mmCIF file of C-alpha atoms in Angstrom:
data_model
loop_
_atom_site.group_PDB
_atom_site.id
_atom_site.type_symbol
_atom_site.label_atom_id
_atom_site.label_comp_id
_atom_site.label_asym_id
_atom_site.label_seq_id
_atom_site.Cartn_x
_atom_site.Cartn_y
_atom_site.Cartn_z
ATOM 1 C CA MET A 1 -151.965 -41.410 306.573
ATOM 2 C CA SER A 2 -154.863 -40.721 304.211
ATOM 3 C CA ASP A 3 -158.394 -42.170 304.208
ATOM 4 C CA ASP A 4 -157.377 -44.947 301.799
ATOM 5 C CA GLY A 5 -154.594 -46.195 304.094
ATOM 6 C CA ALA A 6 -151.837 -44.720 301.928
ATOM 7 C CA ALA A 7 -148.940 -42.913 303.537
ATOM 8 C CA LEU A 8 -147.407 -40.251 301.269
ATOM 9 C CA ALA A 9 -143.711 -39.719 301.851
ATOM 10 C CA PRO A 10 -140.630 -38.267 300.204
ATOM 11 C CA MET A 11 -138.968 -40.849 297.976
ATOM 12 C CA ARG A 12 -135.845 -42.378 299.528
ATOM 13 C CA LEU A 13 -133.211 -44.818 298.328
ATOM 14 C CA ALA A 14 -135.079 -47.590 300.137
ATOM 15 C CA HIS A 15 -138.013 -47.038 297.736
ATOM 16 C CA LEU A 16 -135.990 -47.549 294.535
ATOM 17 C CA ALA A 17 -136.691 -51.246 294.081
ATOM 18 C CA GLY A 18 -140.438 -50.770 294.559
ATOM 19 C CA VAL A 19 -140.538 -47.735 292.265
ATOM 20 C CA LEU A 20 -138.575 -49.517 289.533
ATOM 21 C CA ASP A 21 -140.746 -52.601 289.795
ATOM 22 C CA LEU A 22 -143.994 -50.611 289.589
ATOM 23 C CA GLY A 23 -142.684 -48.605 286.636
ATOM 24 C CA HIS A 24 -141.726 -51.776 284.774
ATOM 25 C CA ARG A 25 -145.229 -53.131 285.344
ATOM 26 C CA VAL A 26 -147.216 -50.069 284.264
ATOM 27 C CA PHE A 27 -145.196 -48.047 281.728
ATOM 28 C CA ASP A 28 -145.262 -48.829 278.023
ATOM 29 C CA VAL A 29 -142.137 -47.045 276.812
ATOM 30 C CA SER A 30 -142.723 -48.310 273.277
ATOM 31 C CA ALA A 31 -145.571 -45.765 273.003
ATOM 32 C CA MET A 32 -143.069 -42.911 273.320
ATOM 33 C CA PRO A 33 -139.726 -44.249 272.129
ATOM 34 C CA TYR A 34 -137.752 -41.186 273.181
ATOM 35 C CA THR A 35 -138.309 -42.034 276.826
ATOM 36 C CA SER A 36 -136.926 -44.879 278.849
ATOM 37 C CA TRP A 37 -137.794 -46.253 282.222
ATOM 38 C CA SER A 38 -134.627 -47.108 284.110
ATOM 39 C CA LEU A 39 -132.712 -46.792 287.336
ATOM 40 C CA THR A 40 -130.918 -43.835 285.742
ATOM 41 C CA SER A 41 -134.251 -42.070 285.112
ATOM 42 C CA VAL A 42 -135.321 -42.454 288.721
ATOM 43 C CA ALA A 43 -131.923 -41.590 290.181
ATOM 44 C CA ALA A 44 -131.603 -38.416 288.104
ATOM 45 C CA HIS A 45 -134.885 -37.081 289.465
ATOM 46 C CA LEU A 46 -134.158 -38.123 293.017
ATOM 47 C CA ASP A 47 -130.700 -36.565 292.824
ATOM 48 C CA THR A 48 -131.730 -33.223 291.312
ATOM 49 C CA GLN A 49 -135.166 -32.555 292.831
ATOM 50 C CA PRO A 50 -135.860 -34.839 295.798
ATOM 51 C CA ASP A 51 -138.759 -32.719 297.129
ATOM 52 C CA ALA A 52 -140.724 -33.333 293.910
ATOM 53 C CA CYS A 53 -140.255 -37.119 294.112
ATOM 54 C CA ARG A 54 -142.872 -38.777 296.310
ATOM 55 C CA VAL A 55 -144.214 -42.239 297.025
ATOM 56 C CA ALA A 56 -147.480 -43.598 298.342
ATOM 57 C CA GLU A 57 -147.042 -46.664 300.527
ATOM 58 C CA ILE A 58 -149.706 -49.136 301.549
ATOM 59 C CA GLY A 59 -148.761 -51.979 303.834
ATOM 60 C CA GLY A 60 -145.071 -51.116 303.539
ATOM 61 C CA ARG A 61 -145.113 -51.451 299.734
ATOM 62 C CA VAL A 62 -144.895 -48.767 297.037
ATOM 63 C CA ALA A 63 -148.436 -48.273 295.740
ATOM 64 C CA GLY A 64 -147.621 -45.209 293.643
ATOM 65 C CA PHE A 65 -145.014 -42.577 292.909
ATOM 66 C CA VAL A 66 -144.353 -39.321 291.102
ATOM 67 C CA LEU A 67 -141.055 -37.972 289.769
ATOM 68 C CA GLY A 68 -140.723 -34.249 289.107
ATOM 69 C CA SER A 69 -137.824 -31.963 288.309
ATOM 70 C CA MET A 70 -137.083 -28.248 288.113
ATOM 71 C CA SER A 71 -136.071 -28.069 284.502
ATOM 72 C CA TYR A 72 -137.662 -28.635 281.179
ATOM 73 C CA ASP A 73 -135.346 -28.338 278.193
ATOM 74 C CA GLU A 74 -133.731 -24.919 278.547
ATOM 75 C CA ARG A 75 -136.422 -23.444 280.836
ATOM 76 C CA GLU A 76 -135.036 -23.433 284.355
ATOM 77 C CA ASP A 77 -138.210 -21.750 285.640
ATOM 78 C CA TRP A 78 -140.516 -24.570 284.507
ATOM 79 C CA GLY A 79 -141.136 -27.645 286.601
ATOM 80 C CA TYR A 80 -141.703 -30.961 284.859
ATOM 81 C CA VAL A 81 -143.667 -33.968 286.088
ATOM 82 C CA GLU A 82 -142.171 -36.733 283.999
ATOM 83 C CA TRP A 83 -143.356 -39.944 285.640
ATOM 84 C CA ILE A 84 -146.419 -40.801 287.701
ATOM 85 C CA ALA A 85 -147.797 -44.254 288.400
ATOM 86 C CA VAL A 86 -150.215 -46.012 290.720
ATOM 87 C CA ASP A 87 -150.415 -49.763 291.102
ATOM 88 C CA PRO A 88 -153.546 -50.988 289.279
ATOM 89 C CA ALA A 89 -154.782 -52.557 292.533
ATOM 90 C CA HIS A 90 -154.881 -49.080 294.108
ATOM 91 C CA GLN A 91 -156.115 -46.957 291.217
ATOM 92 C CA GLY A 92 -159.319 -44.951 291.525
ATOM 93 C CA LYS A 93 -158.653 -43.959 295.143
ATOM 94 C CA GLY A 94 -157.185 -40.512 294.494
ATOM 95 C CA LEU A 95 -153.542 -41.504 295.049
ATOM 96 C CA ALA A 96 -152.336 -40.122 291.720
ATOM 97 C CA ARG A 97 -153.961 -36.762 292.422
ATOM 98 C CA LYS A 98 -152.404 -36.568 295.904
ATOM 99 C CA LEU A 99 -148.971 -37.476 294.538
ATOM 100 C CA LEU A 100 -149.292 -34.978 291.688
ATOM 101 C CA ASP A 101 -150.467 -32.145 293.944
ATOM 102 C CA THR A 102 -147.599 -32.754 296.376
ATOM 103 C CA SER A 103 -144.999 -32.822 293.600
ATOM 104 C CA CYS A 104 -146.394 -29.655 291.977
ATOM 105 C CA ALA A 105 -146.383 -27.852 295.336
ATOM 106 C CA ALA A 106 -142.698 -28.747 295.769
ATOM 107 C CA LEU A 107 -141.889 -27.512 292.260
ATOM 108 C CA PHE A 108 -143.716 -24.202 292.798
ATOM 109 C CA ALA A 109 -141.932 -23.786 296.144
ATOM 110 C CA ALA A 110 -138.624 -24.336 294.307
ATOM 111 C CA GLY A 111 -139.414 -21.452 291.940
ATOM 112 C CA ALA A 112 -141.341 -22.976 289.049
ATOM 113 C CA THR A 113 -143.506 -20.431 287.257
ATOM 114 C CA ARG A 114 -145.441 -23.318 285.704
ATOM 115 C CA VAL A 115 -145.404 -27.102 285.794
ATOM 116 C CA ILE A 116 -145.751 -29.085 282.603
ATOM 117 C CA THR A 117 -146.192 -32.733 281.768
ATOM 118 C CA ASP A 118 -146.900 -34.822 278.710
ATOM 119 C CA VAL A 119 -149.422 -37.607 278.292
ATOM 120 C CA GLU A 120 -149.470 -40.241 275.556
ATOM 121 C CA GLN A 121 -152.401 -39.598 273.197
ATOM 122 C CA THR A 122 -154.395 -42.720 274.091
ATOM 123 C CA ASN A 123 -153.926 -42.414 277.862
ATOM 124 C CA SER A 124 -157.303 -40.856 278.664
ATOM 125 C CA ALA A 125 -157.049 -41.644 282.395
ATOM 126 C CA SER A 126 -153.858 -39.598 282.771
ATOM 127 C CA ALA A 127 -155.221 -36.809 280.572
ATOM 128 C CA GLY A 128 -158.312 -36.636 282.785
ATOM 129 C CA LEU A 129 -156.157 -36.553 285.925
ATOM 130 C CA MET A 130 -154.151 -33.661 284.539
ATOM 131 C CA ARG A 131 -157.270 -31.678 283.603
ATOM 132 C CA ARG A 132 -158.847 -32.286 287.033
ATOM 133 C CA SER A 133 -155.573 -31.138 288.617
ATOM 134 C CA GLY A 134 -155.579 -27.762 286.866
ATOM 135 C CA PHE A 135 -153.428 -28.569 283.839
ATOM 136 C CA THR A 136 -154.661 -27.340 280.457
ATOM 137 C CA ASP A 137 -153.962 -28.678 276.979
ATOM 138 C CA SER A 138 -151.299 -26.501 275.436
ATOM 139 C CA VAL A 139 -149.068 -27.812 272.666
ATOM 140 C CA THR A 140 -149.587 -30.942 270.606
ATOM 141 C CA VAL A 141 -146.603 -32.619 268.999
ATOM 142 C CA THR A 142 -146.796 -35.509 266.589
ATOM 143 C CA LEU A 143 -143.947 -37.982 266.693
ATOM 144 C CA PHE A 144 -143.088 -39.094 263.153
ATOM 145 C CA VAL A 145 -141.246 -42.415 262.819
ATOM 146 C CA ARG A 146 -139.390 -43.816 259.828
ATOM 147 C CA HIS A 147 -138.288 -47.429 260.198
ATOM 148 C CA ALA A 148 -135.092 -48.743 258.628
ATOM 149 C CA PRO A 149 -135.651 -50.847 255.522
ATOM 150 C CA ALA A 150 -135.407 -54.598 256.030
ATOM 151 C CA GLY A 151 -131.811 -55.738 255.922
ATOM 152 C CA ALA A 152 -130.356 -52.245 256.253
ATOM 153 C CA HIS A 153 -126.846 -52.184 257.705
ATOM 154 C CA GLY A 154 -126.872 -51.219 261.384
ATOM 155 C CA ALA A 155 -130.639 -51.553 261.760
ATOM 156 C CA GLU A 156 -131.545 -52.776 265.227
ATOM 157 C CA PRO A 157 -134.313 -55.320 265.582
ATOM 158 C CA HIS A 158 -137.299 -54.071 267.584
ATOM 159 C CA ARG A 159 -137.097 -55.047 271.246
ATOM 160 C CA HIS A 160 -140.205 -55.700 273.281
ATOM 161 C CA GLY A 161 -140.741 -55.154 276.975
ATOM 162 C CA GLY A 162 -138.636 -52.015 277.366
ATOM 163 C CA ARG A 163 -135.769 -53.924 278.975
ATOM 164 C CA PRO A 164 -132.265 -52.702 278.172
ATOM 165 C CA ALA A 165 -130.107 -54.790 275.853
ATOM 166 C CA ASP A 166 -126.947 -53.497 277.546
ATOM 167 C CA PRO A 167 -125.746 -56.169 280.011
ATOM 168 C CA ALA A 168 -124.636 -53.553 282.571
ATOM 169 C CA LYS A 169 -128.087 -51.951 282.598
ATOM 170 C CA ALA A 170 -129.707 -55.373 282.816
ATOM 171 C CA ARG A 171 -127.593 -56.156 285.909
ATOM 172 C CA LEU A 172 -128.625 -52.826 287.491
ATOM 173 C CA HIS A 173 -132.287 -53.606 286.875
ATOM 174 C CA ALA A 174 -131.916 -57.081 288.323
ATOM 175 C CA ALA A 175 -130.088 -55.765 291.385
ATOM 176 C CA ALA A 176 -132.759 -53.148 292.045
ATOM 177 C CA ARG A 177 -135.648 -55.602 291.951
ATOM 178 C CA PRO A 178 -136.737 -57.201 295.198
ATOM 179 C CA PRO A 179 -136.160 -60.943 295.451
ATOM 180 C CA ARG A 180 -139.067 -63.075 294.271
ATOM 181 C CA ARG A 181 -141.147 -64.595 297.039
ATOM 182 C CA VAL A 182 -141.824 -68.293 296.826
#
């Protein structure tokens, strides 16, 4: 247990509902439309690189998490920290740094020659965390977007909230969420 009362632990199946819920609350997947926050995203990391997937618990609840993996595109020797989040009520206490350091250590132990991550351009808090944690700015990529013209055949309307339109995925999300307390 750390000074802030957080217990860092390997992520387990029992953490899935809390991790999914926190991710839905804090991630804006519309900022980077090539990513999605879903049960599949979490499960893929947990299945392929469990040592790089960690949670911080406070009072038996998920207060933060990190998801890392041992592959980035075709580079099997690069680790990748794809998702990191801390509940807004627990931010500013060093939890993100502890989670990140633990995940990076697991990736280096698994053979990573470097660990990379990406941060959305306006997310200065995450960019600062990465710099303080020894990451350096390397490559900048600009995402260009061309929207379908109004009334174009097959054009999907823009969805808000990052929730899947697929009913099967919606059922998975609903099943993974803890029941609402009254």
